PDB file of C-alpha atoms and ligand atoms in Angstrom:
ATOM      1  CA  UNK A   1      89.705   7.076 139.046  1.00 49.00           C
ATOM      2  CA  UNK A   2      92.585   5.723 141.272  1.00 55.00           C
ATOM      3  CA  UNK A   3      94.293   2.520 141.856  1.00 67.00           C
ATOM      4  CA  UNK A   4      94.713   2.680 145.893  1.00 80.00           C
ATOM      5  CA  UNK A   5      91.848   2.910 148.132  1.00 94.00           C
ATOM      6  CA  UNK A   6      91.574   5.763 149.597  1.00 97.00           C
ATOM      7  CA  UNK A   7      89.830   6.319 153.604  1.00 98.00           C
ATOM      8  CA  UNK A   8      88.822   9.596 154.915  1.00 98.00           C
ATOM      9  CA  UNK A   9      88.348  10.249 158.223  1.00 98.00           C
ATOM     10  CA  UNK A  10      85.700  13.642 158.836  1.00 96.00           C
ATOM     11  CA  UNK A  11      84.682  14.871 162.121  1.00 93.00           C
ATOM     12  CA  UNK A  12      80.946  13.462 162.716  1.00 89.00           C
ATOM     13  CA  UNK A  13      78.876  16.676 164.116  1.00 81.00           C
ATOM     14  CA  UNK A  14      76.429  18.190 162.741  1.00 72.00           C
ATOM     15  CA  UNK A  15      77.591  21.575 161.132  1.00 81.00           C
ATOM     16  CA  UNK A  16      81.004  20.894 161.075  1.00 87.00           C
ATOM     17  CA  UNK A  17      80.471  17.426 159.202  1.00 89.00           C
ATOM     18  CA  UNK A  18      78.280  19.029 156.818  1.00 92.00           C
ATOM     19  CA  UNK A  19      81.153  21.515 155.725  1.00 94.00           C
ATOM     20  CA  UNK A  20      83.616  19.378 155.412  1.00 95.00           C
ATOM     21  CA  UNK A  21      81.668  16.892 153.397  1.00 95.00           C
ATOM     22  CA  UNK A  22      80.820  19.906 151.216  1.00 95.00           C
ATOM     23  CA  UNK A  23      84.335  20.260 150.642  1.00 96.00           C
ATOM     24  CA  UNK A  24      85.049  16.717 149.442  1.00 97.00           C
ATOM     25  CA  UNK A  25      82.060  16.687 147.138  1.00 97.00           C
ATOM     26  CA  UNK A  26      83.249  19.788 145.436  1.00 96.00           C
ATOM     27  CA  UNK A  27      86.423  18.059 144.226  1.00 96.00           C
ATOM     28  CA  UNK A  28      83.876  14.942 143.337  1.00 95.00           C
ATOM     29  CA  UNK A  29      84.244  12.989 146.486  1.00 97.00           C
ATOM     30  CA  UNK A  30      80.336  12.558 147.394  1.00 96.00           C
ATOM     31  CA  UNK A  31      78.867  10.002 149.549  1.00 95.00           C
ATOM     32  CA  UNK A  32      76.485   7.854 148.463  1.00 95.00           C
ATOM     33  CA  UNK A  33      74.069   8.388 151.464  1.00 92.00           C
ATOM     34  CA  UNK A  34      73.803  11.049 153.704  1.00 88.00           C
ATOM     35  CA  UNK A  35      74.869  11.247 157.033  1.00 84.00           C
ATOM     36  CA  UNK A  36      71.913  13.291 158.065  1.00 79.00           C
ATOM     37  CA  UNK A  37      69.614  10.101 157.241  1.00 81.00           C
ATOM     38  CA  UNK A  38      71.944   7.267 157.964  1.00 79.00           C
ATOM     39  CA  UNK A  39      73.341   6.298 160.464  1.00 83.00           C
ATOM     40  CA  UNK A  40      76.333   4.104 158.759  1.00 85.00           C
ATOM     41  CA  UNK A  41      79.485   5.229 159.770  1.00 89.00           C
ATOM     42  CA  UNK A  42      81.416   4.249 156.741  1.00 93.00           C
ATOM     43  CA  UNK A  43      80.037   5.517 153.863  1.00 94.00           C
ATOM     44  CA  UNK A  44      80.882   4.923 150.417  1.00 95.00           C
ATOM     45  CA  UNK A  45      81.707   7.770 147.886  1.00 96.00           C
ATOM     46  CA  UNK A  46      80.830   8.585 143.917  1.00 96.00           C
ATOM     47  CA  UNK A  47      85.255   7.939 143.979  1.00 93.00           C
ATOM     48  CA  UNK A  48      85.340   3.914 143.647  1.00 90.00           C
ATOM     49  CA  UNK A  49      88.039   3.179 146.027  1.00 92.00           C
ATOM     50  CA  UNK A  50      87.277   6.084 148.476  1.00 96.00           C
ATOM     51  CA  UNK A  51      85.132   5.613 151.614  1.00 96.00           C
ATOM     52  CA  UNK A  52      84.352   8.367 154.176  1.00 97.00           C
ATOM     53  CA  UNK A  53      84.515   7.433 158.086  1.00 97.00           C
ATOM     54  CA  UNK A  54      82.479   9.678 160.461  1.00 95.00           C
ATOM     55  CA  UNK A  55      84.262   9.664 163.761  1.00 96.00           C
ATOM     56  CA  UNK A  56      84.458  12.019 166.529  1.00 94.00           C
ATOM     57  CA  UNK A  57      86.842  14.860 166.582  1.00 93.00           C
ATOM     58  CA  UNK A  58      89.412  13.284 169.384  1.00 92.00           C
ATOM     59  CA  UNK A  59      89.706  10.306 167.580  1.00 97.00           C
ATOM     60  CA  UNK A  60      90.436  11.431 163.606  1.00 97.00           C
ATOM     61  CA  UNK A  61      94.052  11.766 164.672  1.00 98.00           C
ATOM     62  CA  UNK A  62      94.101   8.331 166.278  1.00 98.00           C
ATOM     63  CA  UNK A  63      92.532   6.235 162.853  1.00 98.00           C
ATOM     64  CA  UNK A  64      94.861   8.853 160.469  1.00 98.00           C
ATOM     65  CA  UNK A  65      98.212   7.586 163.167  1.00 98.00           C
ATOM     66  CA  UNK A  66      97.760   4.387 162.848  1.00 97.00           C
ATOM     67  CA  UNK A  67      97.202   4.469 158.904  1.00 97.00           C
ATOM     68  CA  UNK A  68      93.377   3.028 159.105  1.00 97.00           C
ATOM     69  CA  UNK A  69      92.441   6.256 157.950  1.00 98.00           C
ATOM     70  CA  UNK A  70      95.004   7.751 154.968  1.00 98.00           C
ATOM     71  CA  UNK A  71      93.609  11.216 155.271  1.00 98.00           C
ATOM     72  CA  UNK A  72      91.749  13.049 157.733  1.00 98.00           C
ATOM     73  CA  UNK A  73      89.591  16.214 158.266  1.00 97.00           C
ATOM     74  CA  UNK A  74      90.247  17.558 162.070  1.00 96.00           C
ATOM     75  CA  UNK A  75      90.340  21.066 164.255  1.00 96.00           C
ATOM     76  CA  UNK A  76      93.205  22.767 165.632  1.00 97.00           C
ATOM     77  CA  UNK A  77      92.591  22.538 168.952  1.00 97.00           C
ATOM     78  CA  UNK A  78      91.453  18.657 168.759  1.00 96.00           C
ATOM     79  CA  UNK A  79      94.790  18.023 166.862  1.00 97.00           C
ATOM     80  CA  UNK A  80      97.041  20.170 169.658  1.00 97.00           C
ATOM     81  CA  UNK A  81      95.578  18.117 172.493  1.00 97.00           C
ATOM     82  CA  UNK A  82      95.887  15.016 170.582  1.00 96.00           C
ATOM     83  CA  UNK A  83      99.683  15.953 169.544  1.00 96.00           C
ATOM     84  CA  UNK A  84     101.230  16.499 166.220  1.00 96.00           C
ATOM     85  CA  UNK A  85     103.865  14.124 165.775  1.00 96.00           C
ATOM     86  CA  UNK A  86     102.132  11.326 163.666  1.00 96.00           C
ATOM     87  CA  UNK A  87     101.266  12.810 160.575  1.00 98.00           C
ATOM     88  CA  UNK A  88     101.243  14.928 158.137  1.00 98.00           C
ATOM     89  CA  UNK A  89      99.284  18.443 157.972  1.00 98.00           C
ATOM     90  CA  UNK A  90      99.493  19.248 154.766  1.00 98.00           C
ATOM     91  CA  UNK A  91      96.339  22.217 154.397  1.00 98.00           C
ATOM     92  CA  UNK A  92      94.376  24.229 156.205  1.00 98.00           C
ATOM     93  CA  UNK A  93      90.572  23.999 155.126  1.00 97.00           C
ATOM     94  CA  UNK A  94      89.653  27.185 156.295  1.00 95.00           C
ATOM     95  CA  UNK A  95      86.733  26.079 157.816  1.00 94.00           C
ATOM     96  CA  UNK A  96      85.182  26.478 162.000  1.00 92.00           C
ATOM     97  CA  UNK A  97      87.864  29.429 162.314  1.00 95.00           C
ATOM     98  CA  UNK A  98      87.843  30.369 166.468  1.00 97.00           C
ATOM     99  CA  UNK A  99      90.183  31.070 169.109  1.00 98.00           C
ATOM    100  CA  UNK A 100      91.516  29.063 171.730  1.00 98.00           C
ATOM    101  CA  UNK A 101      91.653  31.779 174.784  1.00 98.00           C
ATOM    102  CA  UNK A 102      92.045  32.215 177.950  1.00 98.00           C
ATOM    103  CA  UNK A 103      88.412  34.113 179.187  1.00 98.00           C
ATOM    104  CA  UNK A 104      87.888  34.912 183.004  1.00 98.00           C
ATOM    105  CA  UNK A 105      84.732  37.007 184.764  1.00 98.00           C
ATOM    106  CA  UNK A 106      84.212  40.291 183.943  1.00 97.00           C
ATOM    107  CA  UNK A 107      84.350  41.480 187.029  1.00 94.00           C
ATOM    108  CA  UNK A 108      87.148  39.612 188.900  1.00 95.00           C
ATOM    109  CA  UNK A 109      87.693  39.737 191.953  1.00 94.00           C
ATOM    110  CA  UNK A 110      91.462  39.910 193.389  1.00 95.00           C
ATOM    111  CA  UNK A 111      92.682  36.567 192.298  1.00 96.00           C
ATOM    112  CA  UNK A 112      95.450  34.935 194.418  1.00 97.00           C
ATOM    113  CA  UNK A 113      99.277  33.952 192.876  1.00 95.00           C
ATOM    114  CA  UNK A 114      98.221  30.270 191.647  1.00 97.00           C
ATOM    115  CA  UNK A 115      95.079  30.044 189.645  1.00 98.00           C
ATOM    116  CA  UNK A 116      93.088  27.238 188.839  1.00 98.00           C
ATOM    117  CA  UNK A 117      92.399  26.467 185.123  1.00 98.00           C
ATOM    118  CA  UNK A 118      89.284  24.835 184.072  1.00 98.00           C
ATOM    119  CA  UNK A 119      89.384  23.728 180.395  1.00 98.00           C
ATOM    120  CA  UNK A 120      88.802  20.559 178.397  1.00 97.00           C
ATOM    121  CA  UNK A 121      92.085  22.040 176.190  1.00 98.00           C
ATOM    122  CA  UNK A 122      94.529  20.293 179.122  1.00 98.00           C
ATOM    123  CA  UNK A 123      98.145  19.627 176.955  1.00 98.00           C
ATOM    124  CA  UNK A 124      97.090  23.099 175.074  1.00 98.00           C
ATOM    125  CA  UNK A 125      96.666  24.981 178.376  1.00 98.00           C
ATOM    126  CA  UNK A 126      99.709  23.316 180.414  1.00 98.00           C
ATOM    127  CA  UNK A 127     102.016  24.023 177.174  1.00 98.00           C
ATOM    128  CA  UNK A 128     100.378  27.507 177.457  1.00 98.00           C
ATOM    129  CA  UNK A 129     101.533  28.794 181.236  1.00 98.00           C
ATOM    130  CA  UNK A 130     104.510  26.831 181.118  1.00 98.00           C
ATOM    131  CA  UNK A 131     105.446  29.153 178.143  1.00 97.00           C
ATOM    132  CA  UNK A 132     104.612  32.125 180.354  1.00 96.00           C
ATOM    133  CA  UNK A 133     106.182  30.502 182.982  1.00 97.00           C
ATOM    134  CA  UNK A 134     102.880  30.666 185.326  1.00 96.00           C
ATOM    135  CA  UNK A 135     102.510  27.923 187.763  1.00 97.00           C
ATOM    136  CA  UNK A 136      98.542  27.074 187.512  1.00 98.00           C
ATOM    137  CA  UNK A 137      96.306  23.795 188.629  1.00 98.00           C
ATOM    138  CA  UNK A 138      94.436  22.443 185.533  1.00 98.00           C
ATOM    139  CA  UNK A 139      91.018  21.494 186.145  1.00 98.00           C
ATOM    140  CA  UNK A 140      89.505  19.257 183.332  1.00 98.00           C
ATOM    141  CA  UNK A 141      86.414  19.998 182.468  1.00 98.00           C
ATOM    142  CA  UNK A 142      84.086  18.433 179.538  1.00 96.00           C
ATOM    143  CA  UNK A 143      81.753  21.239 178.647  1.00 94.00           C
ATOM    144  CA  UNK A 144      79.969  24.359 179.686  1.00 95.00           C
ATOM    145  CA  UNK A 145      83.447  25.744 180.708  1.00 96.00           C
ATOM    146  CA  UNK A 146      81.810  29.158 180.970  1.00 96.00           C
ATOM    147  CA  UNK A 147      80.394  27.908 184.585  1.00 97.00           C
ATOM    148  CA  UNK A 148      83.355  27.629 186.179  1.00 98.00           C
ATOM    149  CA  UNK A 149      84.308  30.828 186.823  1.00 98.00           C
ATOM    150  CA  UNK A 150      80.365  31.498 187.643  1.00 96.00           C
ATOM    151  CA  UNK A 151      80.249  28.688 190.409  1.00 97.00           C
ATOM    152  CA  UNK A 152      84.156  29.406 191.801  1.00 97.00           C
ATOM    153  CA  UNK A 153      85.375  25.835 190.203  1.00 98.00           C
ATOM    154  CA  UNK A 154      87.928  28.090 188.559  1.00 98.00           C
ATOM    155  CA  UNK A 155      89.500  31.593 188.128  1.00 98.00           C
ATOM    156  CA  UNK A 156      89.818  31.662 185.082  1.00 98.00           C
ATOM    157  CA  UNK A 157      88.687  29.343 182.017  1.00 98.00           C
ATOM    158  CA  UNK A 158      91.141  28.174 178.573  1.00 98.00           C
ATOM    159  CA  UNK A 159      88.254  27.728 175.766  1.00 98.00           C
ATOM    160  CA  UNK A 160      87.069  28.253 172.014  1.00 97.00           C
ATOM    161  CA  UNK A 161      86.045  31.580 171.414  1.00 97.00           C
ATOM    162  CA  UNK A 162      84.277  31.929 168.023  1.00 96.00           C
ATOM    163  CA  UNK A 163      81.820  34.965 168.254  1.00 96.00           C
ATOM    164  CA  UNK A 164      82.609  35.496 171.812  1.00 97.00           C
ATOM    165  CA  UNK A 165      78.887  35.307 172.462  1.00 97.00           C
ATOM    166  CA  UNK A 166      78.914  32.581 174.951  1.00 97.00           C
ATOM    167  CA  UNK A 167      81.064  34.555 177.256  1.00 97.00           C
ATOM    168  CA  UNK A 168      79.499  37.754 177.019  1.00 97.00           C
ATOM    169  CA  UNK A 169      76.230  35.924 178.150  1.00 97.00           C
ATOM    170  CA  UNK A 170      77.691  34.718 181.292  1.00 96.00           C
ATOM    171  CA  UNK A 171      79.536  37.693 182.412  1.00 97.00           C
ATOM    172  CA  UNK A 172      82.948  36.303 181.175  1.00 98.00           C
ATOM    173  CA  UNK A 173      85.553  38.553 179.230  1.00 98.00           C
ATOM    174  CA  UNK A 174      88.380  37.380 176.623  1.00 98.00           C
ATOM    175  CA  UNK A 175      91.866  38.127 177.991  1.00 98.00           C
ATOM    176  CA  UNK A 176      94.200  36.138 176.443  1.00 98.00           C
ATOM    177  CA  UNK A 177      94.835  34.611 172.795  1.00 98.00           C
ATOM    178  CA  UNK A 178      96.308  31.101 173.071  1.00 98.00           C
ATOM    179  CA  UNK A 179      96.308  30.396 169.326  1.00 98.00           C
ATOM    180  CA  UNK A 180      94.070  30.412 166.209  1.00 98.00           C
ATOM    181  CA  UNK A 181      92.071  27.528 164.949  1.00 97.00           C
ATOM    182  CA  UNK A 182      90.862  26.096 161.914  1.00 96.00           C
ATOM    183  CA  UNK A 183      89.926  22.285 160.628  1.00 96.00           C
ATOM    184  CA  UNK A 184      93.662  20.948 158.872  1.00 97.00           C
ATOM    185  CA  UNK A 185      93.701  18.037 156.613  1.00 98.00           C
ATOM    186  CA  UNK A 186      95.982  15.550 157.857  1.00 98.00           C
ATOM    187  CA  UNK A 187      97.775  12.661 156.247  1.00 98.00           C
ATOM    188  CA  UNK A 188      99.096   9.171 157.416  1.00 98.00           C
ATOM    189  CA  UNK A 189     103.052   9.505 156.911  1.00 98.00           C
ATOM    190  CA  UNK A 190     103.173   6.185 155.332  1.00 98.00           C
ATOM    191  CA  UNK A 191     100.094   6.821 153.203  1.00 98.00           C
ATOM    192  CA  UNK A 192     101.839   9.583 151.937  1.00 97.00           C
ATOM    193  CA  UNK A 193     104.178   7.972 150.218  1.00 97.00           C
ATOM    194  CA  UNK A 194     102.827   4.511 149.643  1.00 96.00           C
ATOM    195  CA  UNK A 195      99.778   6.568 147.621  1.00 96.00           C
ATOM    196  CA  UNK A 196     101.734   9.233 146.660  1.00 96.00           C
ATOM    197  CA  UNK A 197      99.510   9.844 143.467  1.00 95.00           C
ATOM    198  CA  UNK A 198      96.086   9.638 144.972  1.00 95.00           C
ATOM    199  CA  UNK A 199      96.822  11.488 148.132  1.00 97.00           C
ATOM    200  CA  UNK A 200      98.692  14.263 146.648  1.00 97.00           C
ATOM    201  CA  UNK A 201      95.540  14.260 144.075  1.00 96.00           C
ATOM    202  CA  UNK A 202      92.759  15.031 146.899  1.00 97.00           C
ATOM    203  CA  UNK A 203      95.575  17.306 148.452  1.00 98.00           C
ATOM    204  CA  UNK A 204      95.886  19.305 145.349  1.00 98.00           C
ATOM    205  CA  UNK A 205      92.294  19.498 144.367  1.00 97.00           C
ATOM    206  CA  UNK A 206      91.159  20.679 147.693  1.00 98.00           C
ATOM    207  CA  UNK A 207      94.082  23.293 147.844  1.00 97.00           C
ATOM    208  CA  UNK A 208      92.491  24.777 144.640  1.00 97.00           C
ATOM    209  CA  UNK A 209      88.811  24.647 146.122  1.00 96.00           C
ATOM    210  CA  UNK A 210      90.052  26.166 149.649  1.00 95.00           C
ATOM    211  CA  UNK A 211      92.080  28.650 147.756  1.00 92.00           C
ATOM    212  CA  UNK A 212      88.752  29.484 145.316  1.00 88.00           C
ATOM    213  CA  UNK A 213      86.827  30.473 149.034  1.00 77.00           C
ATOM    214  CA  UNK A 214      90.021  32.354 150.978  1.00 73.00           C
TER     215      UNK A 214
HETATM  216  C1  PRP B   1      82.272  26.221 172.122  1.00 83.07           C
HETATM  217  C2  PRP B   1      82.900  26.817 173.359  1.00 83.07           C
HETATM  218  C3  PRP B   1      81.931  27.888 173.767  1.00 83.07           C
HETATM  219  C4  PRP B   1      81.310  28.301 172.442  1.00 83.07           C
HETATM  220  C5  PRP B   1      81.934  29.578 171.970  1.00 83.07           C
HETATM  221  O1  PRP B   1      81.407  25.231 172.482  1.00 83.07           O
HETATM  222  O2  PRP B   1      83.107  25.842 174.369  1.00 83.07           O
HETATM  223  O3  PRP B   1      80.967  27.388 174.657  1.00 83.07           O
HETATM  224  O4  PRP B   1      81.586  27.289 171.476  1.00 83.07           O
HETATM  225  O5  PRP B   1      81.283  30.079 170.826  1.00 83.07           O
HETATM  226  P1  PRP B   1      80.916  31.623 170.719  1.00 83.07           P
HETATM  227  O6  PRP B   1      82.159  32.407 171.021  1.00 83.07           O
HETATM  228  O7  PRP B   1      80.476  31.795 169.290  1.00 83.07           O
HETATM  229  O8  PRP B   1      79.806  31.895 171.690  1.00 83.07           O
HETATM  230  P2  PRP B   1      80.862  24.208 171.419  1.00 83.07           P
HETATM  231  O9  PRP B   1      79.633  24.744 170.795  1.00 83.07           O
HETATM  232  O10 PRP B   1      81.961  23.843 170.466  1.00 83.07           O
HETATM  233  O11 PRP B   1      80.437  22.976 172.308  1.00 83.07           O
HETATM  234  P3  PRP B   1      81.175  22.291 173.546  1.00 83.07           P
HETATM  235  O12 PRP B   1      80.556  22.896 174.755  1.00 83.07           O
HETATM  236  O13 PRP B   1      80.860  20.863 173.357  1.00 83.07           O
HETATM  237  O14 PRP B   1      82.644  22.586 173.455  1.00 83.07           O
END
């Protein structure tokens, strides 16, 4: 039981919200309905004092910032775009483990000096060339990156890569690993140390649970 309510934000989608709700109800935390069948988006838990918001990806960062959220559930490469200043990231989960890379056709043609980028990974891929020190235009792109290259949008795409799959069906080729990516917990800096005992509480137990499946 615990004396400070407690908010969780998880990433609403179907597989990945699954997993991570998994997680929390193996250290107790279970909600009371299931997202599958409801469509709340607050949802109470079996912990009195702990609630569960379903939000998208891009925005768990934003509630956990601004301390609506105390604790969050949130990928990598959502987290990198979002920056990483405004919280804590205590643990990686282990869970949705991919690549952020850059992928380009298998057959490329000569490519001129300056490429053009097409990714929905923007800050990630500008932090990227600048670190190479590789002048390239950015084109933002929301989904079905893969096409770019296909069409002539782009030379090259920056993307997830989990079994590579989705590239090798459209004639695209892995050539460069950005970084690795998993879902992180993260943690509102003041809730940290405002509810030092209950935060450090779900932080422990779902060390010990991660560290039981790694
Ligand atoms: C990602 C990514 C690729 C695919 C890679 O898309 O954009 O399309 O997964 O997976 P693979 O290497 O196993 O084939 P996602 O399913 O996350 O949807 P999105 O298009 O909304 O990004």
């Amino acid at each position: 039981m615990i004396d400070n309510k407690i908010t969780i934000a998880v990433t609403k989608g179907d597989r990945i919200v699954r997993q991570q709700l998994e997680l929390l109800a193996k250290i107790g935390i279970e909600t009371l309905e299931d997202p599958g069948s409801s469509r709340k988006l607050v949802l109470e838990t079996t912990w009195p004092g702990v609630n569960v918001l379903l939000l998208r990806s891009s925005d768990v960062a934003t509630y956990v910032e601004h301390g609506i959220a105390d604790m969050g559930m949130a990928g990598k490469d959502v987290l990198l775009e979002h920056g990483e200043e405004g919280y804590y990231q205590p643990l990686d989960l282990g869970l949705g483990k991919c690549r952020i890379m850059v992928a380009g056709l298998r057959d490329e043609p000569p490519l001129p000096a300056r490429l053009k980028i097409a990714t929905k990974f923007v800050n990630t891929a500008k932090r990227y060339y600048a670190e190479q020190g590789v002048q390239v235009d950015i084109i933002k792109l929301y989904g079905a990156m893969e096409l770019a290259p296909l069409t002539g949008l782009a030379h090259r795409i920056v993307d997830i890569v989990e079994t590579g799959n989705t590239l090798k069906a459209n004639g695209l080729v892995p050539m460069e690993h950005i970084t690795d990516i998993s879902t992180r917990l993260i943690v509102n800096k003041t809730s940290m140390k405002m509810k030092y005992a209950e935060v450090q509480q779900i932080i422990a137990a779902l060390d010990a649970v991660v560290a039981e499946h790694t």
